[in-house]
N, CA, C and O atoms as a Maestro MAE file, in Angstrom:
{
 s_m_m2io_version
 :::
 2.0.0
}

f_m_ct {
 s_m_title
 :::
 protein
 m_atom[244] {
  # First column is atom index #
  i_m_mmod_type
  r_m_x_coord
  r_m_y_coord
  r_m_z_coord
  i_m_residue_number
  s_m_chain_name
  s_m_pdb_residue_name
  s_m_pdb_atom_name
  i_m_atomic_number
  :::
  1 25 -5.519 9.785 35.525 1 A "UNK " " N  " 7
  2 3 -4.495 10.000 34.506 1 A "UNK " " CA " 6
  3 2 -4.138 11.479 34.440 1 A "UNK " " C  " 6
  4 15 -4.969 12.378 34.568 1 A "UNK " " O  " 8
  5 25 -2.362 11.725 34.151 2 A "UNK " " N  " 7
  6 3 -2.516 13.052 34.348 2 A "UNK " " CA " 6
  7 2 -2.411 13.453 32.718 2 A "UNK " " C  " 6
  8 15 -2.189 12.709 31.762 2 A "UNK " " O  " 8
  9 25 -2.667 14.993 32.755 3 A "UNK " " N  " 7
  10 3 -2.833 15.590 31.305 3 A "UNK " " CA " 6
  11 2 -1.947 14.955 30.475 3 A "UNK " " C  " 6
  12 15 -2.478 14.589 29.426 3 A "UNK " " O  " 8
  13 25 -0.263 14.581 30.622 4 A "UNK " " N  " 7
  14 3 0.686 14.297 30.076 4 A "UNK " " CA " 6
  15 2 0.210 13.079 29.250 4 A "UNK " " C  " 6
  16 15 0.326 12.950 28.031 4 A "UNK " " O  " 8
  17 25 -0.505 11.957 30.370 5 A "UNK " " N  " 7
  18 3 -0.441 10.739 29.661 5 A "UNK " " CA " 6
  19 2 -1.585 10.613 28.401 5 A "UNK " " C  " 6
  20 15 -1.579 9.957 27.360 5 A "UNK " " O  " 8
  21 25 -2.614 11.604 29.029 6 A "UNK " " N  " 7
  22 3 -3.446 11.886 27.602 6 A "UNK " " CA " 6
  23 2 -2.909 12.083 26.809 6 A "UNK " " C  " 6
  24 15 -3.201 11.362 25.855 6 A "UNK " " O  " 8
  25 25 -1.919 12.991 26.580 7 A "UNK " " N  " 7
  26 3 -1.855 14.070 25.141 7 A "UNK " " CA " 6
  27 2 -0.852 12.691 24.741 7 A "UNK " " C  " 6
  28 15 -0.695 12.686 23.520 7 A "UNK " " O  " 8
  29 25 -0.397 11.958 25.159 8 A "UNK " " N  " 7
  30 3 0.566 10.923 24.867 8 A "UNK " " CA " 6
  31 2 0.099 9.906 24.039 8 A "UNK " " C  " 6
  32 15 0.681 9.489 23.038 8 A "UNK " " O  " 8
  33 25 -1.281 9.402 24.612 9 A "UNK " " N  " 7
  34 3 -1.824 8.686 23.839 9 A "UNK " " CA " 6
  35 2 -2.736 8.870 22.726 9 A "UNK " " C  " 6
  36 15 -3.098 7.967 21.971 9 A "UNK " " O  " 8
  37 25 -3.157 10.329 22.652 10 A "UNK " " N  " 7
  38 3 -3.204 11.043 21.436 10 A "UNK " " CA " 6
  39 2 -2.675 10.751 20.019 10 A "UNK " " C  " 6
  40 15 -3.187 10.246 19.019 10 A "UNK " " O  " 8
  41 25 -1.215 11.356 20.361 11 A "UNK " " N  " 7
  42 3 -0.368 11.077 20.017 11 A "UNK " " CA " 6
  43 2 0.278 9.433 18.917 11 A "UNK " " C  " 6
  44 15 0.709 9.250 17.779 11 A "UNK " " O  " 8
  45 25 0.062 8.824 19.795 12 A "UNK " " N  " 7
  46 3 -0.013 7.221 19.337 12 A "UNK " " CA " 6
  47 2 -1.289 7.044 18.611 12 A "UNK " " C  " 6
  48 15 -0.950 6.783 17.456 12 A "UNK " " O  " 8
  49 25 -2.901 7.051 18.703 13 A "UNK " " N  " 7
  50 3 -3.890 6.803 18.498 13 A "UNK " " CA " 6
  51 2 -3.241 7.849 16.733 13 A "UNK " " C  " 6
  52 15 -3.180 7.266 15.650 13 A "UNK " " O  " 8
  53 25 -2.907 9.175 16.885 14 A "UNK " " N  " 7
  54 3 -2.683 9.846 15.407 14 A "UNK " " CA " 6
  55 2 -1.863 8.862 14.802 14 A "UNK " " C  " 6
  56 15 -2.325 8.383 13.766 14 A "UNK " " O  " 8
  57 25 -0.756 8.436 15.188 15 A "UNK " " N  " 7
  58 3 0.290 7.741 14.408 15 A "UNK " " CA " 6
  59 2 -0.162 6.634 14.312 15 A "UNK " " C  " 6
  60 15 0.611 6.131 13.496 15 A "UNK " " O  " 8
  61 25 -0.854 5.905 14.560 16 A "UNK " " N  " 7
  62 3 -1.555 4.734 13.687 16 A "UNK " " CA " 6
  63 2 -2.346 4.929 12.689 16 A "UNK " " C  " 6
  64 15 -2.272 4.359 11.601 16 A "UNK " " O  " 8
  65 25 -3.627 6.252 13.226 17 A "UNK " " N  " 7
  66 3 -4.301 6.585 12.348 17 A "UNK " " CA " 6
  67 2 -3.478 6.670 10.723 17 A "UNK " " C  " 6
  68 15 -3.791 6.169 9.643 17 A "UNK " " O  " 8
  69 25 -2.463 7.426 11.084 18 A "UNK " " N  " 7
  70 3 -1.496 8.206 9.843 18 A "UNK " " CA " 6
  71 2 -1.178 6.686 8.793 18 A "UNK " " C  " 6
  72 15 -1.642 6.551 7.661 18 A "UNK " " O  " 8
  73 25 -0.411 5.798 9.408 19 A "UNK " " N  " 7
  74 3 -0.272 4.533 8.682 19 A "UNK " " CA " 6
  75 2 -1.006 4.108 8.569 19 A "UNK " " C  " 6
  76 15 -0.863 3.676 7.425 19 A "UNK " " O  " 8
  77 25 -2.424 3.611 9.082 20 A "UNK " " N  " 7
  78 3 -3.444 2.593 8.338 20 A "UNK " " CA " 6
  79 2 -3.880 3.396 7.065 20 A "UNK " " C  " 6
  80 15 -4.289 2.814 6.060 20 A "UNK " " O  " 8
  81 25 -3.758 4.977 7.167 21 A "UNK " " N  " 7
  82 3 -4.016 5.602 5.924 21 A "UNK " " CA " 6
  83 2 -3.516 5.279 5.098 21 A "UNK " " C  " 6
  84 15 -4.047 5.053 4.011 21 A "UNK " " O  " 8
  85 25 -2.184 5.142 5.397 22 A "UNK " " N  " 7
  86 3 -0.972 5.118 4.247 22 A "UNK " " CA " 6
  87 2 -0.978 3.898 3.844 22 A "UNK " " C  " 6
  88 15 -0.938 3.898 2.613 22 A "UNK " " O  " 8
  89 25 -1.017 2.532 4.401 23 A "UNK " " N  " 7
  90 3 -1.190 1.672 4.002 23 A "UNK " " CA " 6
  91 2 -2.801 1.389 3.106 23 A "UNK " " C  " 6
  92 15 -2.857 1.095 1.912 23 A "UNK " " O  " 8
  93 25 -3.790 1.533 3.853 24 A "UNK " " N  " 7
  94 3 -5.120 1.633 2.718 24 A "UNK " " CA " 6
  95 2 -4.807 2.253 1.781 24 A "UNK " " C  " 6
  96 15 -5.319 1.683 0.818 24 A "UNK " " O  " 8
  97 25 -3.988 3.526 1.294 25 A "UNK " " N  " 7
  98 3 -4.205 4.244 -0.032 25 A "UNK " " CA " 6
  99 2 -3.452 3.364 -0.989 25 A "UNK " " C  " 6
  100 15 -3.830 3.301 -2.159 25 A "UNK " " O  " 8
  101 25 -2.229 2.561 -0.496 26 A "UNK " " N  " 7
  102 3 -1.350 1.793 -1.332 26 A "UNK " " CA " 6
  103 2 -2.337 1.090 -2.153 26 A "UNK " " C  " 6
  104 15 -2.601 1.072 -3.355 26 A "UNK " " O  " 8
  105 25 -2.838 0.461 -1.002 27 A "UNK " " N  " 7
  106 3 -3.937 -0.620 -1.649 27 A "UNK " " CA " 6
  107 2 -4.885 -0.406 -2.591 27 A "UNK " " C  " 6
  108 15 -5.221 -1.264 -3.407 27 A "UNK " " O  " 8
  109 25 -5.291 0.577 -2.537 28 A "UNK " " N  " 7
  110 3 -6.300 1.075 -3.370 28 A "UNK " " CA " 6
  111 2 -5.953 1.428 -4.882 28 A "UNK " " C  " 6
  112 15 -6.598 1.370 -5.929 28 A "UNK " " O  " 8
  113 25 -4.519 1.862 -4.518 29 A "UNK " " N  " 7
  114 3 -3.553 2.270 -6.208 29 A "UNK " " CA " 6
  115 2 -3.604 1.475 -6.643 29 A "UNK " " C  " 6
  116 15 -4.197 1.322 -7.711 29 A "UNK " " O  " 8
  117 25 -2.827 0.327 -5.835 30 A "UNK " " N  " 7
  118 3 -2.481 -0.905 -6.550 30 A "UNK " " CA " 6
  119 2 -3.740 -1.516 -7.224 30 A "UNK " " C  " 6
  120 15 -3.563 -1.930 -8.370 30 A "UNK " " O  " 8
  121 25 -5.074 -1.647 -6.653 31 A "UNK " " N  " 7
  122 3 -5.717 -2.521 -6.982 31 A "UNK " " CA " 6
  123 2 -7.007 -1.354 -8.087 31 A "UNK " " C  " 6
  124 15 -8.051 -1.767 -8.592 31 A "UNK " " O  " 8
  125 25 -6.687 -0.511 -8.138 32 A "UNK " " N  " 7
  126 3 -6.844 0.504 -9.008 32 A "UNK " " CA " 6
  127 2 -5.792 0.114 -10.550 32 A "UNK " " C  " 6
  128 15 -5.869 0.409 -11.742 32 A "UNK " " O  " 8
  129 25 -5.023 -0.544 -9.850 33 A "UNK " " N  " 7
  130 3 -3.562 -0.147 -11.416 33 A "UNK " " CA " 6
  131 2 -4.405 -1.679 -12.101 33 A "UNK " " C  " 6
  132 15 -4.995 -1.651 -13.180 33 A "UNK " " O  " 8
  133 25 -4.332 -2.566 -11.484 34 A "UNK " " N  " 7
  134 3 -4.862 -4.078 -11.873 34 A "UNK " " CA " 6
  135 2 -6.395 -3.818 -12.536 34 A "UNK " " C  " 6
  136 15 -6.908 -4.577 -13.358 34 A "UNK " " O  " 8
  137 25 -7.074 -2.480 -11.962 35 A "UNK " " N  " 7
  138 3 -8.264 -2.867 -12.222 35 A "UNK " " CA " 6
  139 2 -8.521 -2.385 -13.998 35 A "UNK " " C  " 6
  140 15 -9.340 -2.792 -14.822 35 A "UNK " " O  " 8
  141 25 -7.468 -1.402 -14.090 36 A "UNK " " N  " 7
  142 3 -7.010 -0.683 -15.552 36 A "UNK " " CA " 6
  143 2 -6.571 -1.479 -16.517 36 A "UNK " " C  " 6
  144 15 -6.854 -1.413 -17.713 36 A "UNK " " O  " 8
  145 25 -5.639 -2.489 -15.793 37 A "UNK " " N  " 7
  146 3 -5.264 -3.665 -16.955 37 A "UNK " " CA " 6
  147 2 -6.319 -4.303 -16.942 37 A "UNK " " C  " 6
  148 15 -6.729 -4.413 -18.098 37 A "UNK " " O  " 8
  149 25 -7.035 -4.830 -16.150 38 A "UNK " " N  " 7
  150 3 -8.110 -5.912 -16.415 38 A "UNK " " CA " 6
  151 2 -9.114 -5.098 -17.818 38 A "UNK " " C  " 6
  152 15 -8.966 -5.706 -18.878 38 A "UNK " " O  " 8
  153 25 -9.875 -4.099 -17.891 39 A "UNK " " N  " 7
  154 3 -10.253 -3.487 -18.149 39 A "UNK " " CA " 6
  155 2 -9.993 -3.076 -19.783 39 A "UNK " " C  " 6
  156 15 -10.793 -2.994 -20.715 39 A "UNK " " O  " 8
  157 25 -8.474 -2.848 -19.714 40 A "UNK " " N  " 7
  158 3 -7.622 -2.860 -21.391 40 A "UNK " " CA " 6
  159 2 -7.527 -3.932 -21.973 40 A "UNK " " C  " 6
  160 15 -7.297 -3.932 -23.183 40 A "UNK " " O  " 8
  161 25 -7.700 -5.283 -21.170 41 A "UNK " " N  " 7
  162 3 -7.542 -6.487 -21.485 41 A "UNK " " CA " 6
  163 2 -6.232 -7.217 -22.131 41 A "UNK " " C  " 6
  164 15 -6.092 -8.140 -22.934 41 A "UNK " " O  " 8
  165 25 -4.910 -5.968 -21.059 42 A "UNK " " N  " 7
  166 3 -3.444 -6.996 -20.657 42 A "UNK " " CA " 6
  167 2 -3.800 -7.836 -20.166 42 A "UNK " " C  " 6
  168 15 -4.932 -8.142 -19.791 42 A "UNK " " O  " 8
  169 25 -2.923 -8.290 -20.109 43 A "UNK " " N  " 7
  170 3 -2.599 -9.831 -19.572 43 A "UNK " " CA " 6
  171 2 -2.051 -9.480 -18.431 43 A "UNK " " C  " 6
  172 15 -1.176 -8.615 -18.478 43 A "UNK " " O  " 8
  173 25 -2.498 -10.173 -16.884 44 A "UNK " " N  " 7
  174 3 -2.397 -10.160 -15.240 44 A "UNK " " CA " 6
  175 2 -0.631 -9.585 -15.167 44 A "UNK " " C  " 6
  176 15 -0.201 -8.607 -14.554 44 A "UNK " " O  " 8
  177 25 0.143 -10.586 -16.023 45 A "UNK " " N  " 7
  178 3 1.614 -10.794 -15.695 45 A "UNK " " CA " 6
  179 2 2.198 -9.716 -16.890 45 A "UNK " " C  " 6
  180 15 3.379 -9.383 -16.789 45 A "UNK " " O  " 8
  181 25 1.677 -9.364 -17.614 46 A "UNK " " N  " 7
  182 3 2.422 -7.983 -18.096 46 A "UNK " " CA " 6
  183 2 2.196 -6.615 -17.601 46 A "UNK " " C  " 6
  184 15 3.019 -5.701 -17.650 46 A "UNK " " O  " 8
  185 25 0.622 -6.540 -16.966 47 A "UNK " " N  " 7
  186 3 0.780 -5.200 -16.102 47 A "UNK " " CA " 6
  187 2 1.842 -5.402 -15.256 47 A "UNK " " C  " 6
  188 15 2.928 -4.833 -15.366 47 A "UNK " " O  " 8
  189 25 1.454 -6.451 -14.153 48 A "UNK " " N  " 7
  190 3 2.408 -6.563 -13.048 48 A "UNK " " CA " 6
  191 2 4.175 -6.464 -13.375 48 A "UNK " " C  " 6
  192 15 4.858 -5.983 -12.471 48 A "UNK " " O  " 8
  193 25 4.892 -6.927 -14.680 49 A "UNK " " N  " 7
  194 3 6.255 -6.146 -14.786 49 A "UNK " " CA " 6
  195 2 5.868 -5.069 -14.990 49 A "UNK " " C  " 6
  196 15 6.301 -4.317 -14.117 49 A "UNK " " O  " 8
  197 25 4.934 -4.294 -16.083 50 A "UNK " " N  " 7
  198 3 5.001 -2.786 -16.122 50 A "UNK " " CA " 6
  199 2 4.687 -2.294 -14.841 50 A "UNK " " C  " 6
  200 15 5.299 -1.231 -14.942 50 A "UNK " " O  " 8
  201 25 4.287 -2.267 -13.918 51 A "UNK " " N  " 7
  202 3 4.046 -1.436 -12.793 51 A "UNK " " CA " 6
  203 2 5.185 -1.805 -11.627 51 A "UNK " " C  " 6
  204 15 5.649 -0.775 -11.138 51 A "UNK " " O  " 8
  205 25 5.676 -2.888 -11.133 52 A "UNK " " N  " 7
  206 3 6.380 -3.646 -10.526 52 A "UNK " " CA " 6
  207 2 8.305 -3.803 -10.802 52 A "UNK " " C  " 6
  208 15 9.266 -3.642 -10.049 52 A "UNK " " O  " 8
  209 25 8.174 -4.169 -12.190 53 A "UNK " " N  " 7
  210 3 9.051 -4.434 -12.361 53 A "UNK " " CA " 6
  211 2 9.460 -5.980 -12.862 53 A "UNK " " C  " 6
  212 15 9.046 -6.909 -12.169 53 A "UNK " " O  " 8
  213 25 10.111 -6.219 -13.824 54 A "UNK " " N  " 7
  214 3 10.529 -8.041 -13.958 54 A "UNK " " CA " 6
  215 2 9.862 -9.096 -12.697 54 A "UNK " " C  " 6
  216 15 9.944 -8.505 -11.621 54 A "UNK " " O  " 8
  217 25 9.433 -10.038 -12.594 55 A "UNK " " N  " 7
  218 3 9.803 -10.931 -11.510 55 A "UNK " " CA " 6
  219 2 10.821 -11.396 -11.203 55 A "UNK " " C  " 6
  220 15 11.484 -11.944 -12.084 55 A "UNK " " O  " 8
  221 25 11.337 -11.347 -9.795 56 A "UNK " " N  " 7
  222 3 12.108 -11.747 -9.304 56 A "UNK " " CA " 6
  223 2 12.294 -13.123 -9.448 56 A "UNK " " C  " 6
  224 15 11.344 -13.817 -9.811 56 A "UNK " " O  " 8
  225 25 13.484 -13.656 -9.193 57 A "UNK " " N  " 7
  226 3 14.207 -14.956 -9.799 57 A "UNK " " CA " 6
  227 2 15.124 -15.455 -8.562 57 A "UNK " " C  " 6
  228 15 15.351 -14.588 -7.719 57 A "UNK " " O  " 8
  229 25 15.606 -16.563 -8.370 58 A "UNK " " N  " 7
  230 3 16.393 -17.054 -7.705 58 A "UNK " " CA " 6
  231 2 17.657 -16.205 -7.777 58 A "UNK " " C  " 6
  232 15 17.880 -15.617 -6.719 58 A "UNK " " O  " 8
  233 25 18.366 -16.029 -8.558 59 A "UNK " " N  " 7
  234 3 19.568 -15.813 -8.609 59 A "UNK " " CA " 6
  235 2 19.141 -14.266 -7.988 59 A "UNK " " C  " 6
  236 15 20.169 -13.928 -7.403 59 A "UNK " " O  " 8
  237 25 18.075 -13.091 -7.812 60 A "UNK " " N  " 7
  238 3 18.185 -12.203 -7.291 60 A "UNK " " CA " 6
  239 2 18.310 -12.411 -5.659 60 A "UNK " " C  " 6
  240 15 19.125 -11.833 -4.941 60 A "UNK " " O  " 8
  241 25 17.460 -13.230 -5.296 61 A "UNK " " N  " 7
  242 3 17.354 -12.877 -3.838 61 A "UNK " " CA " 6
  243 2 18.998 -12.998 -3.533 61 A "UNK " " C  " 6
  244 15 19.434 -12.785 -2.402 61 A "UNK " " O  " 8
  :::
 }
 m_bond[243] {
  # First column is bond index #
  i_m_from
  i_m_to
  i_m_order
  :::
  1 1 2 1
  2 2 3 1
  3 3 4 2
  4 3 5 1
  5 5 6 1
  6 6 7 1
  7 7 8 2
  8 7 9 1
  9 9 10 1
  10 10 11 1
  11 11 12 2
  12 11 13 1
  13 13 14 1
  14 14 15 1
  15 15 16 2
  16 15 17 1
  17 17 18 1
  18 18 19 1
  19 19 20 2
  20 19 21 1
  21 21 22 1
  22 22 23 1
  23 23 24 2
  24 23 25 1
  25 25 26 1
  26 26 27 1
  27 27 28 2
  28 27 29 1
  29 29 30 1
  30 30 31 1
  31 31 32 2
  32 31 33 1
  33 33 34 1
  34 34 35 1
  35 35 36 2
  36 35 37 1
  37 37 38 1
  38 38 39 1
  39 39 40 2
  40 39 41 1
  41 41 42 1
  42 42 43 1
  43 43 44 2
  44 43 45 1
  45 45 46 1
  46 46 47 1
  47 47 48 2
  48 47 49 1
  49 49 50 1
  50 50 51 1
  51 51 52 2
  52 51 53 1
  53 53 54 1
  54 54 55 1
  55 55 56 2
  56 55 57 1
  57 57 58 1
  58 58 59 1
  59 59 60 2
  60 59 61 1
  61 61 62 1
  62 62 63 1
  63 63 64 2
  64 63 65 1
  65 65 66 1
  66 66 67 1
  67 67 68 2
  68 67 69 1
  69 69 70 1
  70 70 71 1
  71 71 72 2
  72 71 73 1
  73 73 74 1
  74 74 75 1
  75 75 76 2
  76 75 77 1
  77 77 78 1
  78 78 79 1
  79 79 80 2
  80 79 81 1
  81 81 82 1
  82 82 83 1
  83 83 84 2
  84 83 85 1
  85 85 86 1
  86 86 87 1
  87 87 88 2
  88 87 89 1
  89 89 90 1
  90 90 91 1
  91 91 92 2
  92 91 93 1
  93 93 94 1
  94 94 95 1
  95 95 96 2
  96 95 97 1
  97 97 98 1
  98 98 99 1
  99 99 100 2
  100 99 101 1
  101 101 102 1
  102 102 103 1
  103 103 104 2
  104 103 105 1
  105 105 106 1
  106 106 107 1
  107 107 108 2
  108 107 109 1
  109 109 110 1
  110 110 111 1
  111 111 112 2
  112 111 113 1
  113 113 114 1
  114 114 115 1
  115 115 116 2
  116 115 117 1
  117 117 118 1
  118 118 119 1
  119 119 120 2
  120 119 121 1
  121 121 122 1
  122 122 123 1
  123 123 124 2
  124 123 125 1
  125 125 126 1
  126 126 127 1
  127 127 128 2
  128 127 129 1
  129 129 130 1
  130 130 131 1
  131 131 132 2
  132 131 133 1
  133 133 134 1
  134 134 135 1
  135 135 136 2
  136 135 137 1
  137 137 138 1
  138 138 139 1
  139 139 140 2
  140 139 141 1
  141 141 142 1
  142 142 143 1
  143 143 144 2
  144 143 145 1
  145 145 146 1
  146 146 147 1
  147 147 148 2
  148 147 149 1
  149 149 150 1
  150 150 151 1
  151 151 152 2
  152 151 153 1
  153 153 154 1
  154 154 155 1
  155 155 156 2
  156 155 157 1
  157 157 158 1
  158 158 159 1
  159 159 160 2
  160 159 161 1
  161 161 162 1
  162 162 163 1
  163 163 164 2
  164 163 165 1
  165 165 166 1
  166 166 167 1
  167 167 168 2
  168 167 169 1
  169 169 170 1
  170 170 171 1
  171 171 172 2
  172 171 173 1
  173 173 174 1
  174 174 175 1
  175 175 176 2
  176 175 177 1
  177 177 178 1
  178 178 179 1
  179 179 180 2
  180 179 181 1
  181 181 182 1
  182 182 183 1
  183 183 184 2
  184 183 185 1
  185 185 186 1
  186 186 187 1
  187 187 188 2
  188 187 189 1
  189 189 190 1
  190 190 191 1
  191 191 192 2
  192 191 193 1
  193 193 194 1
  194 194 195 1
  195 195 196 2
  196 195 197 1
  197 197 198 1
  198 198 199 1
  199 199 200 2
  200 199 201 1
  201 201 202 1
  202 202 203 1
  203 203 204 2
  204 203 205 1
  205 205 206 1
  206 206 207 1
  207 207 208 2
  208 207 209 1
  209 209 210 1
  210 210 211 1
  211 211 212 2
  212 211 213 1
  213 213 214 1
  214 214 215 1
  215 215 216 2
  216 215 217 1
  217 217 218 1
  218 218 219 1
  219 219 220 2
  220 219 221 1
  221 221 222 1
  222 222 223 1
  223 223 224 2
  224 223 225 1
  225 225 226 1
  226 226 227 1
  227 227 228 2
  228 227 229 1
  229 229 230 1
  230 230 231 1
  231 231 232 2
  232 231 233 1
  233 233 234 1
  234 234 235 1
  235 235 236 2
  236 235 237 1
  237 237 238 1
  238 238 239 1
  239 239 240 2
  240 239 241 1
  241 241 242 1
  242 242 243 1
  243 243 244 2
  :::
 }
}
């Protein structure tokens, strides 16, 4: 392999790294935000509009 194709796949190996980050931290908020309501003792479906937003409905999609 020449130097090029290394630093190439470097490259790729970082940019996954970068998103599985980004995706794990989501996760962690989110299930951080749920773990706060559970905790205050809201109710599942009123955190989720406060953090989220309304549920979606037929007539949105």
């Amino acid at each position: 392999m020449s130097g090029y194709q290394v630093r190439g796949m470097w490259h790729v190996f970082a940019l996954v790294a970068v998103i599985v980050g980004v995706v794990e931290y989501g996760d962690r908020t989110e299930s951080r935000r749920f773990e706060t309501c559970r905790e205050s003792g809201v109710p599942l479906d009123e955190c989720r509009a406060f953090f989220f937003g309304p549920p979606r409905t037929e007539a949105d999609r």
